[in-house]
Backbone as ProteinMPNN parsed JSONL, in Angstrom:
{"seq_chain_A": "EVQLVESGGGLVQSGGSLRLSCVASGFTFDHYAITWARQAPGKGLEWVSTISSSGDSASYDDSVKGRFTISRDNRKNTLYLQMNSLKPEDTAVYYCAKDWSIPTQTRMGQGTQVTVSS", "coords_chain_A": {"N_chain_A": [[29.281, -13.691, -20.256], [27.679, -10.244, -20.587], [24.173, -10.138, -20.705], [21.031, -8.616, -21.548], [18.005, -8.208, -21.725], [14.5, -6.478, -22.753], [11.715, -6.708, -22.356], [7.398, -6.614, -22.54], [6.981, -3.946, -24.263], [4.428, -2.336, -26.011], [1.468, -1.291, -28.373], [-0.298, 1.001, -27.319], [-2.799, 3.176, -26.132], [-3.192, 7.015, -25.573], [-2.849, 8.25, -22.501], [-2.627, 5.675, -20.965], [-1.259, 2.609, -20.185], [1.481, 0.679, -19.236], [3.92, -1.754, -18.426], [7.211, -2.407, -18.151], [9.844, -5.359, -18.835], [13.034, -5.955, -17.487], [15.622, -8.96, -18.047], [18.38, -9.51, -16.64], [21.705, -11.049, -17.172], [24.659, -13.069, -16.763], [26.342, -10.951, -15.124], [26.712, -9.655, -11.879], [24.223, -9.234, -10.67], [23.089, -7.307, -8.606], [24.95, -5.786, -7.677], [24.9, -3.5, -9.048], [23.813, -0.052, -10.136], [21.125, 0.02, -12.475], [19.536, 1.498, -15.531], [16.932, 2.95, -17.534], [16.972, 3.679, -20.659], [15.632, 5.439, -23.781], [15.04, 5.708, -27.278], [13.371, 7.901, -29.472], [11.789, 8.232, -32.398], [13.476, 9.126, -34.715], [15.603, 10.239, -33.164], [17.998, 10.886, -30.706], [19.629, 9.006, -27.936], [17.841, 9.155, -25.169], [18.273, 8.949, -21.399], [16.352, 8.166, -19.32], [16.152, 6.834, -16.428], [17.15, 5.756, -13.431], [18.325, 3.581, -11.135], [19.117, 2.587, -7.838], [21.711, 0.309, -7.212], [20.894, -1.524, -4.617], [17.696, -0.806, -4.752], [16.775, 1.125, -3.457], [17.246, 3.57, -4.051], [16.11, 6.119, -6.569], [16.024, 8.074, -9.35], [14.896, 10.129, -11.872], [13.927, 11.261, -14.833], [12.95, 14.952, -16.241], [11.045, 14.431, -17.472], [9.005, 12.654, -17.181], [9.202, 11.875, -14.642], [6.877, 11.227, -11.715], [5.215, 10.496, -13.485], [6.187, 7.879, -14.549], [7.788, 4.75, -12.868], [10.427, 3.333, -11.59], [11.724, 0.515, -10.262], [13.506, -2.767, -9.183], [13.842, -6.284, -8.932], [16.292, -8.027, -6.992], [16.31, -10.931, -6.372], [14.995, -11.924, -8.911], [16.966, -11.304, -10.764], [16.154, -9.104, -12.174], [14.499, -5.817, -13.755], [12.282, -3.048, -13.381], [9.861, -1.024, -15.377], [7.488, 0.621, -14.375], [4.645, 2.626, -16.248], [2.732, 5.113, -16.778], [0.021, 7.191, -17.279], [0.746, 7.416, -20.4], [1.909, 9.51, -23.152], [1.444, 10.325, -26.224], [4.677, 11.593, -26.853], [5.758, 9.815, -25.539], [6.669, 7.885, -27.139], [8.979, 4.985, -28.386], [12.177, 3.48, -28.683], [12.547, 1.451, -26.061], [15.582, 0.465, -23.946], [16.822, -1.435, -21.22], [20.294, -0.647, -19.256], [23.337, -1.015, -18.45], [26.16, -0.018, -16.912], [25.669, 2.817, -17.31], [26.618, 5.456, -16.987], [29.29, 5.381, -17.432], [30.485, 5.379, -20.821], [32.107, 4.187, -22.441], [31.639, 1.66, -21.398], [29.338, 0.993, -21.267], [26.191, -1.202, -21.504], [23.714, -2.675, -23.342], [20.154, -3.923, -24.026], [18.021, -5.329, -26.544], [15.957, -3.466, -26.968], [12.53, -2.637, -26.407], [9.663, -1.698, -28.107], [7.76, 0.682, -27.303], [4.425, 2.272, -28.241], [2.334, 5.141, -28.607], [-0.588, 5.83, -28.901], [-2.205, 8.805, -29.996]], "CA_chain_A": [[28.573, -12.413, -21.18], [26.211, -9.531, -20.338], [22.689, -10.147, -21.465], [19.677, -7.663, -20.941], [16.601, -8.694, -22.579], [13.77, -6.019, -22.553], [10.086, -6.751, -22.985], [6.435, -5.476, -22.44], [6.259, -2.799, -24.653], [3.464, -2.814, -26.919], [0.42, -0.133, -28.73], [-1.128, 1.732, -26.417], [-3.92, 4.79, -26.314], [-2.796, 8.216, -24.608], [-3.209, 7.937, -20.924], [-2.814, 4.24, -20.557], [-0.263, 1.978, -18.935], [2.877, -0.507, -20.102], [4.906, -2.503, -17.712], [8.369, -3.112, -19.002], [10.662, -5.641, -17.614], [14.276, -6.444, -18.055], [16.035, -9.709, -17.188], [19.528, -9.802, -16.947], [22.17, -12.014, -16.637], [26.087, -12.382, -17.249], [27.195, -10.401, -13.927], [26.045, -9.805, -10.219], [22.999, -8.045, -10.96], [22.558, -6.755, -7.336], [26.244, -5.146, -7.5], [24.764, -2.545, -10.19], [22.758, 0.307, -10.43], [20.354, -0.182, -13.842], [19.231, 2.593, -15.98], [16.208, 2.908, -18.614], [16.746, 4.943, -21.666], [14.93, 5.541, -24.705], [15.046, 6.65, -28.694], [12.399, 8.064, -29.991], [12.055, 7.843, -33.872], [14.829, 10.327, -35.527], [16.26, 11.253, -32.093], [18.938, 10.246, -29.855], [19.289, 7.994, -26.881], [17.709, 9.388, -23.723], [18.212, 8.762, -20.364], [14.694, 8.376, -18.564], [15.35, 6.925, -15.119], [18.15, 4.912, -12.874], [17.676, 3.157, -9.643], [20.043, 2.056, -6.76], [22.082, -1.282, -7.199], [20.368, -1.72, -3.751], [16.524, -0.396, -5.059], [16.487, 2.075, -1.771], [16.799, 4.935, -4.565], [15.976, 6.468, -8.088], [16.026, 9.501, -10.082], [13.968, 10.497, -13.371], [14.094, 12.666, -15.959], [11.593, 15.435, -15.359], [9.941, 14.147, -18.705], [8.595, 11.357, -16.931], [8.634, 12.053, -13.203], [5.313, 11.729, -11.315], [4.131, 9.039, -13.954], [7.039, 7.021, -14.389], [8.528, 4.376, -11.985], [11.326, 2.548, -11.82], [11.776, -1.194, -9.813], [13.98, -3.708, -9.446], [13.801, -7.804, -8.109], [17.359, -8.8, -7.255], [16.21, -12.24, -6.604], [14.77, -12.719, -10.257], [17.755, -10.148, -11.705], [15.078, -7.848, -13.213], [14.414, -5.017, -13.275], [10.962, -2.471, -14.22], [9.734, 0.25, -15.592], [5.833, 0.983, -14.597], [4.779, 3.616, -17.261], [1.688, 5.164, -16.08], [-0.693, 8.406, -18.063], [1.175, 7.715, -21.388], [1.747, 10.38, -23.999], [2.834, 10.306, -27.762], [5.919, 11.765, -26.845], [6.718, 8.555, -24.864], [6.749, 6.501, -28.285], [10.316, 5.114, -28.157], [12.203, 2.207, -28.041], [13.328, 1.285, -24.747], [16.589, -0.292, -23.352], [17.929, -1.244, -20.074], [21.509, -0.102, -19.88], [24.631, -1.562, -17.302], [26.95, 1.016, -16.495], [25.2, 3.964, -18.248], [27.254, 6.471, -16.456], [30.694, 4.725, -18.309], [30.038, 4.923, -21.775], [32.604, 2.708, -22.826], [31.073, 0.001, -20.88], [27.87, 0.868, -21.64], [25.751, -2.51, -22.025], [22.284, -2.321, -23.821], [19.446, -4.929, -24.494], [17.982, -4.799, -27.843], [15.307, -2.748, -26.568], [11.474, -2.861, -26.91], [9.299, -0.825, -28.831], [6.582, 1.561, -27.13], [3.996, 3.184, -29.057], [1.165, 5.831, -27.908], [-1.255, 6.655, -30.017], [-3.593, 9.952, -29.418]], "C_chain_A": [[27.049, -11.933, -20.699], [24.975, -9.758, -21.319], [21.701, -9.482, -20.261], [18.855, -7.621, -21.963], [15.649, -7.799, -21.871], [12.528, -6.467, -22.814], [9.277, -6.038, -22.459], [6.084, -4.174, -23.091], [4.954, -3.251, -26.044], [2.952, -1.164, -27.807], [-0.192, 0.2, -27.557], [-2.036, 2.934, -26.614], [-3.162, 6.377, -25.502], [-3.805, 8.048, -23.262], [-3.584, 6.791, -20.355], [-1.655, 3.849, -20.115], [0.379, 0.755, -19.802], [3.72, -0.66, -18.475], [6.376, -2.846, -18.439], [9.065, -3.847, -18.097], [12.121, -6.323, -18.699], [14.718, -7.521, -17.273], [17.825, -9.281, -17.664], [20.83, -10.396, -16.415], [23.572, -12.192, -16.993], [26.782, -11.468, -15.913], [26.179, -10.35, -12.651], [25.567, -8.685, -10.138], [22.477, -6.987, -9.483], [24.144, -5.909, -6.677], [26.055, -3.589, -7.978], [23.821, -1.562, -10.097], [22.136, 0.656, -12.025], [19.995, 1.228, -14.678], [18.323, 2.328, -16.657], [16.724, 4.332, -19.422], [16.128, 4.575, -22.608], [15.563, 5.956, -26.187], [13.831, 6.665, -29.491], [12.788, 8.216, -31.267], [12.558, 9.709, -34.14], [15.548, 11.007, -34.667], [17.138, 10.419, -31.665], [18.737, 9.771, -28.623], [19.06, 8.814, -25.615], [18.079, 8.612, -22.754], [16.521, 9.002, -19.883], [15.037, 8.034, -16.868], [16.449, 5.908, -14.562], [18.011, 4.406, -11.772], [18.977, 2.337, -8.881], [20.843, 0.242, -7.046], [21.139, -2.137, -5.835], [17.977, -1.939, -4.002], [15.957, 0.728, -4.214], [16.52, 3.547, -2.66], [16.767, 5.108, -5.936], [15.763, 7.602, -8.285], [15.184, 9.177, -11.56], [14.356, 11.898, -13.925], [12.435, 13.293, -15.465], [10.751, 15.171, -16.436], [9.005, 12.985, -18.205], [8.686, 11.081, -15.246], [7.336, 12.408, -12.493], [4.411, 10.561, -12.01], [4.872, 7.866, -14.659], [7.251, 6.347, -13.29], [9.13, 3.163, -12.09], [11.766, 1.382, -10.676], [12.932, -2.427, -10.016], [13.488, -5.218, -8.368], [15.142, -8.317, -7.651], [17.232, -10.161, -7.145], [16.023, -12.905, -7.763], [15.394, -11.885, -11.272], [16.94, -9.116, -12.478], [14.78, -6.709, -12.485], [12.902, -4.391, -14.491], [10.851, -1.487, -14.562], [8.157, 0.172, -15.499], [5.628, 1.781, -15.673], [3.057, 3.974, -17.215], [1.078, 6.818, -16.739], [0.492, 8.621, -19.317], [1.263, 8.878, -21.962], [2.353, 9.851, -25.363], [4.145, 10.99, -27.441], [6.492, 10.825, -26.402], [6.913, 7.541, -25.709], [8.132, 6.849, -28.057], [10.588, 3.784, -28.491], [12.982, 2.563, -26.833], [14.292, 0.597, -24.235], [17.113, -0.049, -21.863], [19.108, -1.138, -20.112], [22.12, -0.741, -18.117], [25.192, -0.4, -17.609], [27.092, 2.282, -17.535], [26.175, 5.14, -18.108], [29.148, 6.104, -17.456], [30.517, 4.794, -19.649], [30.746, 3.811, -22.927], [32.376, 1.042, -22.544], [30.054, 0.044, -21.012], [27.234, -0.428, -21.787], [24.227, -2.404, -22.452], [21.543, -3.494, -24.095], [19.139, -4.479, -26.24], [16.839, -4.003, -27.792], [13.796, -3.198, -26.825], [10.81, -1.912, -27.324], [7.471, -0.11, -27.704], [5.799, 2.565, -27.957], [2.672, 3.373, -28.189], [0.213, 6.509, -28.705], [-2.392, 7.76, -29.299], [-4.792, 10.02, -30.01]], "O_chain_A": [[25.974, -12.501, -20.509], [24.962, -9.538, -22.53], [21.557, -9.591, -19.043], [19.058, -6.999, -23.006], [15.599, -7.914, -20.646], [12.425, -6.603, -24.033], [9.631, -5.0, -21.9], [5.189, -3.424, -22.701], [4.812, -4.271, -26.719], [3.684, -0.178, -27.905], [-0.595, -0.718, -26.843], [-1.7, 3.671, -27.541], [-2.407, 6.036, -24.59], [-5.006, 7.819, -23.118], [-4.488, 6.65, -19.531], [-0.922, 4.702, -19.616], [-0.104, 0.113, -20.735], [3.984, 0.23, -17.667], [6.387, -3.671, -19.352], [9.156, -3.522, -16.913], [12.246, -6.815, -19.821], [14.495, -7.493, -16.063], [18.264, -8.879, -18.742], [21.059, -10.247, -15.215], [23.887, -11.264, -17.737], [28.012, -11.454, -15.94], [25.096, -10.925, -12.548], [25.995, -7.588, -9.78], [21.615, -6.109, -9.508], [24.337, -5.557, -5.513], [26.725, -2.649, -7.552], [22.705, -2.058, -9.941], [22.693, 1.523, -12.698], [20.427, 2.191, -14.044], [18.387, 1.107, -16.802], [16.834, 5.498, -19.043], [15.869, 3.372, -22.625], [16.638, 6.557, -26.166], [13.342, 5.693, -30.067], [13.992, 8.344, -31.493], [12.159, 10.842, -33.872], [16.104, 12.069, -34.944], [17.184, 9.271, -32.108], [17.663, 10.059, -28.095], [20.06, 9.167, -24.99], [18.279, 7.443, -23.083], [15.771, 9.936, -20.165], [14.445, 8.689, -16.01], [16.698, 5.053, -15.412], [17.205, 5.12, -11.175], [19.679, 1.533, -9.494], [20.197, -0.805, -6.994], [20.734, -3.28, -6.048], [17.233, -2.821, -3.574], [14.805, 1.15, -4.319], [15.978, 4.549, -2.193], [17.382, 4.279, -6.607], [15.274, 8.283, -7.384], [14.986, 8.084, -12.091], [14.822, 12.991, -13.604], [11.449, 12.83, -14.891], [9.637, 15.693, -16.383], [8.259, 12.456, -19.03], [8.206, 10.063, -14.748], [6.776, 13.502, -12.566], [3.445, 9.936, -11.572], [4.251, 6.996, -15.271], [6.995, 7.052, -12.314], [8.618, 2.136, -12.537], [12.597, 2.025, -10.035], [13.087, -2.911, -11.137], [12.91, -5.129, -7.285], [15.186, -9.478, -8.056], [18.044, -10.789, -7.823], [16.492, -14.02, -7.991], [14.86, -11.633, -12.352], [17.381, -8.422, -13.394], [14.751, -6.492, -11.273], [12.539, -4.791, -15.598], [11.71, -0.694, -14.178], [7.54, -0.3, -16.453], [6.647, 1.74, -16.361], [2.233, 3.142, -17.595], [1.923, 7.7, -16.592], [1.121, 9.677, -19.37], [0.604, 9.685, -21.305], [3.374, 9.191, -25.554], [4.88, 10.601, -28.349], [7.689, 10.691, -26.659], [7.263, 6.427, -25.317], [8.634, 7.932, -27.757], [9.697, 2.945, -28.623], [13.741, 3.504, -26.599], [13.711, -0.41, -23.83], [17.609, 0.968, -21.378], [19.484, -1.567, -21.203], [21.515, -0.839, -17.05], [24.757, 0.262, -18.551], [28.028, 2.655, -18.243], [26.504, 5.758, -19.121], [29.85, 6.975, -17.969], [30.21, 3.621, -19.858], [30.292, 3.045, -23.777], [32.666, -0.052, -23.029], [29.498, -1.047, -20.888], [28.027, -1.067, -22.479], [23.528, -1.911, -21.567], [22.302, -4.374, -24.5], [19.74, -3.666, -26.943], [16.578, -3.706, -28.958], [13.724, -4.217, -27.512], [11.317, -0.864, -26.923], [6.367, -0.652, -27.648], [6.35, 3.59, -28.359], [2.075, 2.573, -27.469], [0.311, 7.673, -29.092], [-3.164, 7.559, -28.362], [-5.65, 10.791, -29.58]]}, "name": "protein", "num_of_chains": 1, "seq": "EVQLVESGGGLVQSGGSLRLSCVASGFTFDHYAITWARQAPGKGLEWVSTISSSGDSASYDDSVKGRFTISRDNRKNTLYLQMNSLKPEDTAVYYCAKDWSIPTQTRMGQGTQVTVSS"}
């Protein structure tokens, strides 16, 4: 069974930093690109960033480019999201996702709450 467990969220002031983690199990982690997505209050799910299976390449939404860095440790089956220069509009529940590009097969964790105060 695919399991994704996010952690690292919390309350931070505007301009602060957080590092999210996602531990994966139940599949061959280093065979898959993995995605971070988020859902702000009252809004739909939004793509944030994706990293390749090897970790050699990554892509970012324009709203986080230059502030967030996605990375992975395939030895530990763990995905990370380093978030710097946080803004109140980054407030959301953050999810890691497998198979983001195939909606019928997408699997996500329970999410971790990030709240940025102004």
